[in-house]
Short mmCIF file of C-alpha atoms in Angstrom, two decimals:
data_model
loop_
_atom_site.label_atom_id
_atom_site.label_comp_id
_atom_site.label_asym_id
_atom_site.label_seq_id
_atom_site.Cartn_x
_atom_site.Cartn_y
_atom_site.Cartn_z
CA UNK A 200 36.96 13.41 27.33
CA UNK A 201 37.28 10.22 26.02
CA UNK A 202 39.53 9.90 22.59
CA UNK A 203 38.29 10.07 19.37
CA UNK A 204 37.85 6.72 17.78
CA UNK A 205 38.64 8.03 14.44
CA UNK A 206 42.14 9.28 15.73
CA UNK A 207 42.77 6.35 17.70
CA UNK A 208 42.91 3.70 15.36
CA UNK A 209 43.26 5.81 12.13
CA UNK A 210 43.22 2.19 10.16
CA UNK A 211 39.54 1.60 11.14
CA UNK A 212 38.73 4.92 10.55
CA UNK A 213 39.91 4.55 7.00
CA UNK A 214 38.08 1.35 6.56
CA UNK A 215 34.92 3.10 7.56
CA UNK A 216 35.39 5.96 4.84
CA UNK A 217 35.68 3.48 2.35
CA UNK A 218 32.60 1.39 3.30
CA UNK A 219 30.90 4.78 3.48
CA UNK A 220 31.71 5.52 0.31
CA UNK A 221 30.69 2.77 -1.13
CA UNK A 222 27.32 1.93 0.52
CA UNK A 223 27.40 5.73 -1.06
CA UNK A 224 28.19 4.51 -5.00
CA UNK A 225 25.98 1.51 -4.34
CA UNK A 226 23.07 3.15 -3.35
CA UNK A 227 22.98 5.68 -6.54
CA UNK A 228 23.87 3.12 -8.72
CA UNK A 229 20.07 1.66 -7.30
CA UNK A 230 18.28 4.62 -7.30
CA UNK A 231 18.50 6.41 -4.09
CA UNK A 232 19.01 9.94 -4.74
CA UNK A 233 21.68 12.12 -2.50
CA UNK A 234 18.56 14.25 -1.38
CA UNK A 235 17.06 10.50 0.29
CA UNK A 236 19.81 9.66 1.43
CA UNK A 237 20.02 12.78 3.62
CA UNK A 238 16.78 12.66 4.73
CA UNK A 239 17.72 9.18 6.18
CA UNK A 240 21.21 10.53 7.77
CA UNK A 241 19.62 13.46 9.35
CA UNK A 242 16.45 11.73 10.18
CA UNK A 243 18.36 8.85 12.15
CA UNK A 244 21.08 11.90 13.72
CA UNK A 245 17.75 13.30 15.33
CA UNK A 246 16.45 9.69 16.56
CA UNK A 247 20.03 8.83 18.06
CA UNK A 248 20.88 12.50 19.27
CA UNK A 249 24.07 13.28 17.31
CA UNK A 250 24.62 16.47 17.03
CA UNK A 251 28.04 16.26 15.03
CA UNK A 252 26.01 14.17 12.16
CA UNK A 253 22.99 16.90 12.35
CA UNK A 254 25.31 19.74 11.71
CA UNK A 255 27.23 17.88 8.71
CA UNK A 256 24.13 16.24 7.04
CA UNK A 257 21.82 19.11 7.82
CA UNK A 258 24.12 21.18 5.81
CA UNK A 259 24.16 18.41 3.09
CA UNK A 260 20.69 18.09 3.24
CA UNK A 261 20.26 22.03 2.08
CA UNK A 262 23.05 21.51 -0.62
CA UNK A 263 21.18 18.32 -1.96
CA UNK A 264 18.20 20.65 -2.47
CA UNK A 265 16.29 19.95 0.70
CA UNK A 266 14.09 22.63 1.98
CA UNK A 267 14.77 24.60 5.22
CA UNK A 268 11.25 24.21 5.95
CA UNK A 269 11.60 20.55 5.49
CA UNK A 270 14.20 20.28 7.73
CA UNK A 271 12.65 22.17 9.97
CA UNK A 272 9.62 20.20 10.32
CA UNK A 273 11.10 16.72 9.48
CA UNK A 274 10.49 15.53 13.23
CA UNK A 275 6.74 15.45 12.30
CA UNK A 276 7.15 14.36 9.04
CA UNK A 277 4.20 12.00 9.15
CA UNK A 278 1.76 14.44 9.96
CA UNK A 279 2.96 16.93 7.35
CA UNK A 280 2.02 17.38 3.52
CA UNK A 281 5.93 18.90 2.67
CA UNK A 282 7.33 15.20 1.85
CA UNK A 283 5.98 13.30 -1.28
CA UNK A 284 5.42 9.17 -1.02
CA UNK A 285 8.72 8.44 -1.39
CA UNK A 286 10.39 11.02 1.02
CA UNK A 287 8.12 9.58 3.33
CA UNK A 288 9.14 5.80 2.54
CA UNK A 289 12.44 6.66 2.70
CA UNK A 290 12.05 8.64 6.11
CA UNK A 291 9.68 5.53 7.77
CA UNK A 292 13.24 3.29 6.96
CA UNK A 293 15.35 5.33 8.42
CA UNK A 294 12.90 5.27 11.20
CA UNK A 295 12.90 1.42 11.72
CA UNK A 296 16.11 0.53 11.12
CA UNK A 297 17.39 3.21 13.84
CA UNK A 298 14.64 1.92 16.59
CA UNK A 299 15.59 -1.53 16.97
CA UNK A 300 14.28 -4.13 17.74
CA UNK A 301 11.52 -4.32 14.93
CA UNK A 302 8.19 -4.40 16.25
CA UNK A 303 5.02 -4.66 14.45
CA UNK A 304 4.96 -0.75 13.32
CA UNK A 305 8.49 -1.25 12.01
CA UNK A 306 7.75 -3.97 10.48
CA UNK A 307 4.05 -2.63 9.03
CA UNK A 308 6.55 0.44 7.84
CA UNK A 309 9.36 -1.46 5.84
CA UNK A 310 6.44 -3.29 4.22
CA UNK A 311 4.97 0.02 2.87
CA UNK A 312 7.61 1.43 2.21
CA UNK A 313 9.31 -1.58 0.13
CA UNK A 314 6.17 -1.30 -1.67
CA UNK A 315 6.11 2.41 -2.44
CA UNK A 316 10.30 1.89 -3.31
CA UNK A 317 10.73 -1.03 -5.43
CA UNK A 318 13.28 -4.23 -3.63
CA UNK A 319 16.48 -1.92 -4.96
CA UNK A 320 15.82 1.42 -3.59
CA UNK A 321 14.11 0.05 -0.70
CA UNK A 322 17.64 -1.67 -0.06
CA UNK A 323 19.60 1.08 -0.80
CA UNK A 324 17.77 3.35 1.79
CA UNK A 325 18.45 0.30 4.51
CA UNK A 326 22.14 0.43 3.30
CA UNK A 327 22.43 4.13 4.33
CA UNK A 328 20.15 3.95 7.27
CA UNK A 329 22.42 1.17 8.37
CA UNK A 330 25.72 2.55 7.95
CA UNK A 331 24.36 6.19 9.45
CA UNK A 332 23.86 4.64 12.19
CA UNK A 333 27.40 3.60 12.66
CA UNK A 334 28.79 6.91 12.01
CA UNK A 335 26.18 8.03 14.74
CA UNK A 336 27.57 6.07 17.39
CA UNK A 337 31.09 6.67 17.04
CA UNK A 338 30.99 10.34 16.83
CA UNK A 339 28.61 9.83 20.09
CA UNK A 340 31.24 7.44 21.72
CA UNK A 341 34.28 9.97 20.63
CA UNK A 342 31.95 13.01 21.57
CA UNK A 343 33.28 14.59 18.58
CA UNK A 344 32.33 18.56 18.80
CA UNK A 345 30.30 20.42 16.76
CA UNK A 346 31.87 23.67 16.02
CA UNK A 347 30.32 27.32 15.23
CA UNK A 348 29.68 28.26 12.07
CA UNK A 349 28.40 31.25 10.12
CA UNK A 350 24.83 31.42 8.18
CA UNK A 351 26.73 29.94 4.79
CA UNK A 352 28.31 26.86 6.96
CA UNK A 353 31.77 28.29 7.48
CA UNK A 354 33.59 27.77 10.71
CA UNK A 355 33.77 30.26 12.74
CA UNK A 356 37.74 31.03 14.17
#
């Protein structure tokens, strides 16, 4: 088990909260709401297979007023009629900015998408997808678990 980067140098841990919450002030201050913004953190957990950031934003996802359903389906959110034009914009960021390098489709869906969004929101949404990414890879690198928890999201002792 290798440690947990978070506990290891508790400084740079703290220094990521704060950008966190920031990029998280920043981005509502332009118009992303909290429900977009989870659809980008759980969207990019799936992509980059981090199960500690599925279980925490899935359960933020259902308290921002995200559907079940939608989460349930979100891995085929392109060929389903549950997200409107902007869930989908939002969703096609998260998308590119996780799969890098930028290739024509990426780059075909940040145009869309901008266009659908507006220059701040479409910002904002790369500001999350950007800094969700981050938290992806060091609870990947610290292999941080993901506990049990009851049907309301309660640990489990």
């Amino acid at each position: 088990m290798r440690p947990y980067l978070d506990k290891a140098i508790p400084e740079a841990w703290k220094a990521a909260s704060a950008y966190s919450d920031a990029v998280a002030k920043a981005t509502a201050e332009h118009g992303l709401t909290t429900a977009e913004a989870e659809f980008i953190k759980v969207r990019a957990s799936q992509l980059n297979a981090c199960a500690f950031c599925l279980d925490l934003h899935a359960r933020e996802s259902r308290a921002a007023g995200i559907t079940q359903q939608q989460l349930d389906v979100l891995p085929a959110w392109r060929e389903s009629s549950l997200f409107s034009e902007r869930e989908k914009a939002v969703l096609a960021i998260a998308e590119a900015a996780t799969r890098m390098p930028l290739g024509e489709d990426g780059e075909a869906d940040l145009a869309a998408a901008r266009g659908v969004l507006g220059d701040e929101v479409f910002a904002a949404a790369e500001w999350v997808a950007l800094t969700i990414n981050m938290f992806n890879r060091l609870s990947i690198l610290s292999e941080h678990p993901v506990r049990p928890r009851d049907a309301d999201g309660n640990l489990i002792r």
